[in-house]
PDB file of C-alpha atoms (C1' of nucleotides) in Angstrom:
ATOM      1  CA  MET A   1     119.419  77.449  93.598  1.00 47.00           C
ATOM      2  CA  ASN A   2     121.934  80.198  92.743  1.00 49.00           C
ATOM      3  CA  SER A   3     125.327  80.618  94.246  1.00 48.00           C
ATOM      4  CA  SER A   4     124.546  83.659  96.347  1.00 50.00           C
ATOM      5  CA  LYS A   5     121.733  81.776  97.993  1.00 51.00           C
ATOM      6  CA  SER A   6     123.849  78.857  98.974  1.00 51.00           C
ATOM      7  CA  LEU A   7     126.456  81.229 100.266  1.00 53.00           C
ATOM      8  CA  ASP A   8     123.875  82.889 102.542  1.00 54.00           C
ATOM      9  CA  MET A   9     123.279  79.521 104.207  1.00 58.00           C
ATOM     10  CA  THR A  10     126.807  79.350 105.474  1.00 62.00           C
ATOM     11  CA  GLU A  11     126.681  82.835 106.919  1.00 76.00           C
ATOM     12  CA  GLU A  12     125.918  83.506 110.502  1.00 82.00           C
ATOM     13  CA  LYS A  13     122.591  85.291 110.773  1.00 94.00           C
ATOM     14  CA  PHE A  14     121.193  87.678 113.305  1.00 97.00           C
ATOM     15  CA  TRP A  15     117.704  87.987 114.776  1.00 97.00           C
ATOM     16  CA  LEU A  16     115.832  89.837 117.410  1.00 97.00           C
ATOM     17  CA  MET A  17     113.403  88.108 119.723  1.00 97.00           C
ATOM     18  CA  LYS A  18     111.016  89.753 121.978  1.00 97.00           C
ATOM     19  CA  SER A  19     109.877  88.700 125.392  1.00 97.00           C
ATOM     20  CA  GLU A  20     107.849  90.505 128.094  1.00 96.00           C
ATOM     21  CA  PRO A  21     110.184  90.477 131.067  1.00 96.00           C
ATOM     22  CA  ASP A  22     107.221  89.447 133.385  1.00 94.00           C
ATOM     23  CA  ALA A  23     107.037  86.265 131.300  1.00 94.00           C
ATOM     24  CA  TYR A  24     110.724  85.687 130.657  1.00 96.00           C
ATOM     25  CA  SER A  25     113.431  88.192 131.248  1.00 97.00           C
ATOM     26  CA  ILE A  26     117.123  88.478 130.438  1.00 97.00           C
ATOM     27  CA  ASP A  27     117.999  87.932 134.022  1.00 97.00           C
ATOM     28  CA  THR A  28     116.055  84.688 134.081  1.00 97.00           C
ATOM     29  CA  LEU A  29     117.951  83.579 131.038  1.00 98.00           C
ATOM     30  CA  LYS A  30     121.242  84.519 132.616  1.00 98.00           C
ATOM     31  CA  LYS A  31     120.390  82.278 135.535  1.00 98.00           C
ATOM     32  CA  ASP A  32     119.073  79.471 133.356  1.00 98.00           C
ATOM     33  CA  GLY A  33     121.925  79.565 130.900  1.00 98.00           C
ATOM     34  CA  VAL A  34     119.797  78.001 128.179  1.00 98.00           C
ATOM     35  CA  THR A  35     116.109  78.031 127.420  1.00 97.00           C
ATOM     36  CA  LEU A  36     113.465  76.853 125.041  1.00 97.00           C
ATOM     37  CA  TRP A  37     111.938  79.832 123.062  1.00 97.00           C
ATOM     38  CA  ASP A  38     108.464  78.311 123.357  1.00 95.00           C
ATOM     39  CA  GLY A  39     105.109  79.984 123.253  1.00 94.00           C
ATOM     40  CA  ILE A  40     105.329  81.503 119.877  1.00 94.00           C
ATOM     41  CA  ARG A  41     101.893  81.490 118.309  1.00 93.00           C
ATOM     42  CA  ASN A  42     102.381  83.588 115.204  1.00 93.00           C
ATOM     43  CA  TYR A  43     103.066  81.821 111.923  1.00 92.00           C
ATOM     44  CA  GLN A  44     105.487  84.420 110.547  1.00 93.00           C
ATOM     45  CA  ALA A  45     107.582  84.305 113.742  1.00 94.00           C
ATOM     46  CA  ARG A  46     107.493  80.539 113.715  1.00 94.00           C
ATOM     47  CA  ASN A  47     108.673  80.512 110.140  1.00 94.00           C
ATOM     48  CA  PHE A  48     111.589  82.822 111.046  1.00 94.00           C
ATOM     49  CA  MET A  49     112.588  80.314 113.730  1.00 96.00           C
ATOM     50  CA  ARG A  50     112.558  77.574 111.086  1.00 94.00           C
ATOM     51  CA  LYS A  51     115.026  79.591 109.065  1.00 94.00           C
ATOM     52  CA  MET A  52     117.465  79.855 111.903  1.00 96.00           C
ATOM     53  CA  ALA A  53     120.715  77.852 111.985  1.00 96.00           C
ATOM     54  CA  ILE A  54     122.757  76.641 114.932  1.00 96.00           C
ATOM     55  CA  GLY A  55     125.313  79.434 115.824  1.00 96.00           C
ATOM     56  CA  ASP A  56     122.904  82.268 114.706  1.00 97.00           C
ATOM     57  CA  LYS A  57     122.988  85.180 117.119  1.00 97.00           C
ATOM     58  CA  VAL A  58     119.958  86.766 118.678  1.00 98.00           C
ATOM     59  CA  PHE A  59     119.209  90.134 120.301  1.00 98.00           C
ATOM     60  CA  PHE A  60     116.941  89.807 123.337  1.00 98.00           C
ATOM     61  CA  TYR A  61     114.316  92.533 123.485  1.00 98.00           C
ATOM     62  CA  HIS A  62     112.144  93.373 126.486  1.00 97.00           C
ATOM     63  CA  SER A  63     108.648  94.345 125.231  1.00 96.00           C
ATOM     64  CA  ASN A  64     105.546  95.671 126.855  1.00 94.00           C
ATOM     65  CA  CYS A  65     107.518  97.095 129.764  1.00 94.00           C
ATOM     66  CA  LYS A  66     109.183 100.219 130.917  1.00 92.00           C
ATOM     67  CA  PRO A  67     111.433 100.845 129.305  1.00 94.00           C
ATOM     68  CA  PRO A  68     111.266  98.639 126.281  1.00 96.00           C
ATOM     69  CA  GLY A  69     114.609  97.853 124.482  1.00 97.00           C
ATOM     70  CA  ILE A  70     117.465  95.503 123.703  1.00 98.00           C
ATOM     71  CA  VAL A  71     118.702  93.927 126.956  1.00 98.00           C
ATOM     72  CA  GLY A  72     121.006  91.105 125.896  1.00 98.00           C
ATOM     73  CA  PHE A  73     122.572  88.718 123.343  1.00 98.00           C
ATOM     74  CA  MET A  74     122.147  85.019 122.850  1.00 98.00           C
ATOM     75  CA  GLU A  75     122.922  82.148 120.533  1.00 98.00           C
ATOM     76  CA  VAL A  76     120.833  79.487 118.848  1.00 97.00           C
ATOM     77  CA  ILE A  77     122.073  76.079 119.927  1.00 97.00           C
ATOM     78  CA  GLU A  78     119.220  73.659 118.860  1.00 97.00           C
ATOM     79  CA  LEU A  79     116.561  73.644 116.137  1.00 96.00           C
ATOM     80  CA  ASN A  80     113.242  72.190 115.241  1.00 94.00           C
ATOM     81  CA  ILE A  81     112.058  71.391 118.695  1.00 95.00           C
ATOM     82  CA  VAL A  82     108.340  70.561 119.040  1.00 95.00           C
ATOM     83  CA  ASP A  83     106.950  73.197 121.437  1.00 94.00           C
ATOM     84  CA  PRO A  84     105.731  71.174 124.397  1.00 91.00           C
ATOM     85  CA  THR A  85     103.456  73.945 125.669  1.00 91.00           C
ATOM     86  CA  GLN A  86     100.966  73.547 122.812  1.00 91.00           C
ATOM     87  CA  PHE A  87      99.781  70.251 124.352  1.00 89.00           C
ATOM     88  CA  GLN A  88      99.592  71.532 127.994  1.00 88.00           C
ATOM     89  CA  LYS A  89      96.047  72.328 128.775  1.00 83.00           C
ATOM     90  CA  GLU A  90      97.066  74.278 131.849  1.00 83.00           C
ATOM     91  CA  SER A  91      99.399  76.386 129.786  1.00 84.00           C
ATOM     92  CA  GLY A  92      98.429  79.740 128.363  1.00 87.00           C
ATOM     93  CA  TYR A  93     100.045  78.517 125.175  1.00 90.00           C
ATOM     94  CA  TYR A  94      97.702  75.493 124.849  1.00 88.00           C
ATOM     95  CA  ASP A  95      96.456  75.012 121.261  1.00 88.00           C
ATOM     96  CA  PRO A  96      93.471  72.692 120.948  1.00 83.00           C
ATOM     97  CA  LYS A  97      93.957  72.439 117.133  1.00 85.00           C
ATOM     98  CA  SER A  98      97.377  70.905 117.644  1.00 86.00           C
ATOM     99  CA  SER A  99      98.160  67.257 118.444  1.00 85.00           C
ATOM    100  CA  PRO A 100     101.354  65.261 119.163  1.00 86.00           C
ATOM    101  CA  GLU A 101     100.672  63.446 115.794  1.00 86.00           C
ATOM    102  CA  LYS A 102     100.265  66.807 113.972  1.00 86.00           C
ATOM    103  CA  PRO A 103     102.070  69.550 115.929  1.00 90.00           C
ATOM    104  CA  ARG A 104     101.744  73.125 114.670  1.00 91.00           C
ATOM    105  CA  TRP A 105     104.333  74.888 116.791  1.00 93.00           C
ATOM    106  CA  ASP A 106     107.972  74.360 117.101  1.00 93.00           C
ATOM    107  CA  CYS A 107     110.810  76.394 118.542  1.00 95.00           C
ATOM    108  CA  VAL A 108     114.568  76.714 119.043  1.00 97.00           C
ATOM    109  CA  LYS A 109     116.774  76.423 122.049  1.00 97.00           C
ATOM    110  CA  VAL A 110     118.952  79.477 122.896  1.00 98.00           C
ATOM    111  CA  LYS A 111     122.036  80.038 125.009  1.00 98.00           C
ATOM    112  CA  TYR A 112     122.794  83.173 127.108  1.00 98.00           C
ATOM    113  CA  LEU A 113     125.782  85.002 125.884  1.00 98.00           C
ATOM    114  CA  PHE A 114     125.724  88.303 127.619  1.00 98.00           C
ATOM    115  CA  LYS A 115     123.634  91.199 129.061  1.00 98.00           C
ATOM    116  CA  ALA A 116     123.642  94.600 127.377  1.00 98.00           C
ATOM    117  CA  ALA A 117     126.116  96.875 129.222  1.00 96.00           C
ATOM    118  CA  LYS A 118     123.343  99.493 129.064  1.00 96.00           C
ATOM    119  CA  LEU A 119     119.693  99.090 127.786  1.00 97.00           C
ATOM    120  CA  LEU A 120     119.419 100.117 124.132  1.00 97.00           C
ATOM    121  CA  SER A 121     116.077 101.751 124.308  1.00 97.00           C
ATOM    122  CA  LEU A 122     113.365 101.804 121.686  1.00 96.00           C
ATOM    123  CA  PRO A 123     113.600 105.604 121.517  1.00 95.00           C
ATOM    124  CA  GLU A 124     117.310 105.312 120.864  1.00 96.00           C
ATOM    125  CA  LEU A 125     116.702 102.633 118.157  1.00 96.00           C
ATOM    126  CA  LYS A 126     114.196 104.984 116.515  1.00 95.00           C
ATOM    127  CA  ILE A 127     116.854 107.704 116.362  1.00 95.00           C
ATOM    128  CA  LEU A 128     119.413 105.290 114.911  1.00 95.00           C
ATOM    129  CA  PHE A 129     117.270 103.575 112.346  1.00 95.00           C
ATOM    130  CA  ASN A 130     114.277 103.971 110.124  1.00 93.00           C
ATOM    131  CA  GLU A 131     111.637 101.339 109.748  1.00 89.00           C
ATOM    132  CA  GLN A 132     113.048 100.079 106.398  1.00 89.00           C
ATOM    133  CA  GLU A 133     116.407  99.369 108.138  1.00 92.00           C
ATOM    134  CA  LEU A 134     114.974  97.941 111.301  1.00 94.00           C
ATOM    135  CA  LEU A 135     111.474  96.422 111.267  1.00 92.00           C
ATOM    136  CA  LEU A 136     111.377  96.729 115.091  1.00 94.00           C
ATOM    137  CA  VAL A 137     110.933 100.451 114.997  1.00 94.00           C
ATOM    138  CA  LYS A 138     107.965 100.348 112.644  1.00 91.00           C
ATOM    139  CA  LYS A 139     104.873 101.750 114.316  1.00 87.00           C
ATOM    140  CA  GLY A 140     102.482  99.108 115.410  1.00 86.00           C
ATOM    141  CA  ASN A 141     104.981  96.363 114.703  1.00 87.00           C
ATOM    142  CA  ARG A 142     103.773  93.133 116.390  1.00 87.00           C
ATOM    143  CA  LEU A 143     106.327  90.618 115.127  1.00 92.00           C
ATOM    144  CA  SER A 144     107.968  88.908 118.043  1.00 95.00           C
ATOM    145  CA  ILE A 145     110.823  87.533 115.952  1.00 96.00           C
ATOM    146  CA  ILE A 146     112.668  89.697 113.407  1.00 94.00           C
ATOM    147  CA  PRO A 147     115.643  89.177 111.147  1.00 95.00           C
ATOM    148  CA  ILE A 148     118.443  91.690 111.422  1.00 96.00           C
ATOM    149  CA  GLU A 149     120.619  92.715 108.599  1.00 94.00           C
ATOM    150  CA  ILE A 150     124.381  92.016 109.288  1.00 94.00           C
ATOM    151  CA  GLU A 151     125.391  95.741 109.092  1.00 94.00           C
ATOM    152  CA  ILE A 152     122.597  96.671 111.493  1.00 95.00           C
ATOM    153  CA  ALA A 153     123.556  93.829 113.777  1.00 96.00           C
ATOM    154  CA  LYS A 154     127.187  95.009 113.942  1.00 95.00           C
ATOM    155  CA  LEU A 155     126.045  98.408 114.925  1.00 96.00           C
ATOM    156  CA  LEU A 156     123.671  97.062 117.605  1.00 97.00           C
ATOM    157  CA  LEU A 157     126.476  94.971 118.979  1.00 97.00           C
ATOM    158  CA  GLU A 158     128.735  97.930 119.439  1.00 96.00           C
ATOM    159  CA  LYS A 159     126.039  99.726 121.230  1.00 96.00           C
ATOM    160  CA  ILE A 160     125.369  96.949 123.788  1.00 96.00           C
ATOM    161  CA  LYS A 161     128.947  95.896 124.453  1.00 93.00           C
TER     162      LYS A 161
ATOM    163  C1'  DG B   1      93.023 103.315 128.600  1.00 64.88           C
ATOM    164  C1'  DC B   2      93.710 104.328 123.783  1.00 64.88           C
ATOM    165  C1'  DC B   3      94.627 102.957 119.412  1.00 64.88           C
ATOM    166  C1'  DA B   4      97.406 101.512 115.216  1.00 64.88           C
ATOM    167  C1'  DA B   5      98.576  97.709 112.838  1.00 64.88           C
ATOM    168  C1'  DC B   6      98.015  93.419 111.833  1.00 64.88           C
ATOM    169  C1'  DG B   7      96.504  88.358 112.246  1.00 64.88           C
ATOM    170  C1'  DT B   8      92.674  85.080 112.521  1.00 64.88           C
ATOM    171  C1'  DT B   9      88.027  83.379 112.013  1.00 64.88           C
ATOM    172  C1'  DG B  10      84.018  82.146 109.816  1.00 64.88           C
ATOM    173  C1'  DG B  11      79.952  83.156 106.868  1.00 64.88           C
ATOM    174  C1'  DC B  12      78.938  83.433 102.174  1.00 64.88           C
TER     175       DC B  12
ATOM    176  C1'  DG C   1      88.416  83.717  97.588  1.00 64.88           C
ATOM    177  C1'  DC C   2      86.390  87.859  99.852  1.00 64.88           C
ATOM    178  C1'  DC C   3      85.756  90.581 103.747  1.00 64.88           C
ATOM    179  C1'  DA C   4      83.677  92.032 108.135  1.00 64.88           C
ATOM    180  C1'  DA C   5      84.131  91.267 112.771  1.00 64.88           C
ATOM    181  C1'  DC C   6      86.918  90.248 116.295  1.00 64.88           C
ATOM    182  C1'  DG C   7      91.314  89.377 118.848  1.00 64.88           C
ATOM    183  C1'  DT C   8      96.130  90.549 119.986  1.00 64.88           C
ATOM    184  C1'  DT C   9     100.429  93.065 120.474  1.00 64.88           C
ATOM    185  C1'  DG C  10     102.667  96.651 122.434  1.00 64.88           C
ATOM    186  C1'  DG C  11     103.944 101.624 122.468  1.00 64.88           C
ATOM    187  C1'  DC C  12     102.332 105.619 124.402  1.00 64.88           C
TER     188       DC C  12
END
DNA sequence: GCCAACGTTGGC
DNA sequence: GCCAACGTTGGC
């Protein structure tokens, strides 16, 4: 492992996580204070969660709604939690191929930090960034968890304060 | 409702 | 391992 890589591990990282407000909204998180980010059933998104560290910051994005955009900010407070919904038959997130002995899906716990002063809408994000800078604005993007470069994160933070 | 952009599945 | 068929996400 080279020195720049070990340095990265000590740095606070930024992410963006999507949720449909009908399923779980920023207002619900504000009320709950903390929540388990469960129900992720995409390997790439799961693997991003596995790269998270305690203290990492996360932009909360409302998807599949009007209007879509960044609505808040939160912090990762717990890692490597087995997603309980994969074993719950009545849950929409039930995975018959998973078992408590060999779970497939895990998640993180996040804490509410603040709501965006004003929604940072997808059209605004498209004006501010291109898809190389911000994967979220890529056409047809379906990834529900996205890493955010630190310079981009600083800009986004300014916009939602 | 349409469709782009993937991801997943299963036959071979 | 290839790839066609199918499913899902999510903006519009």
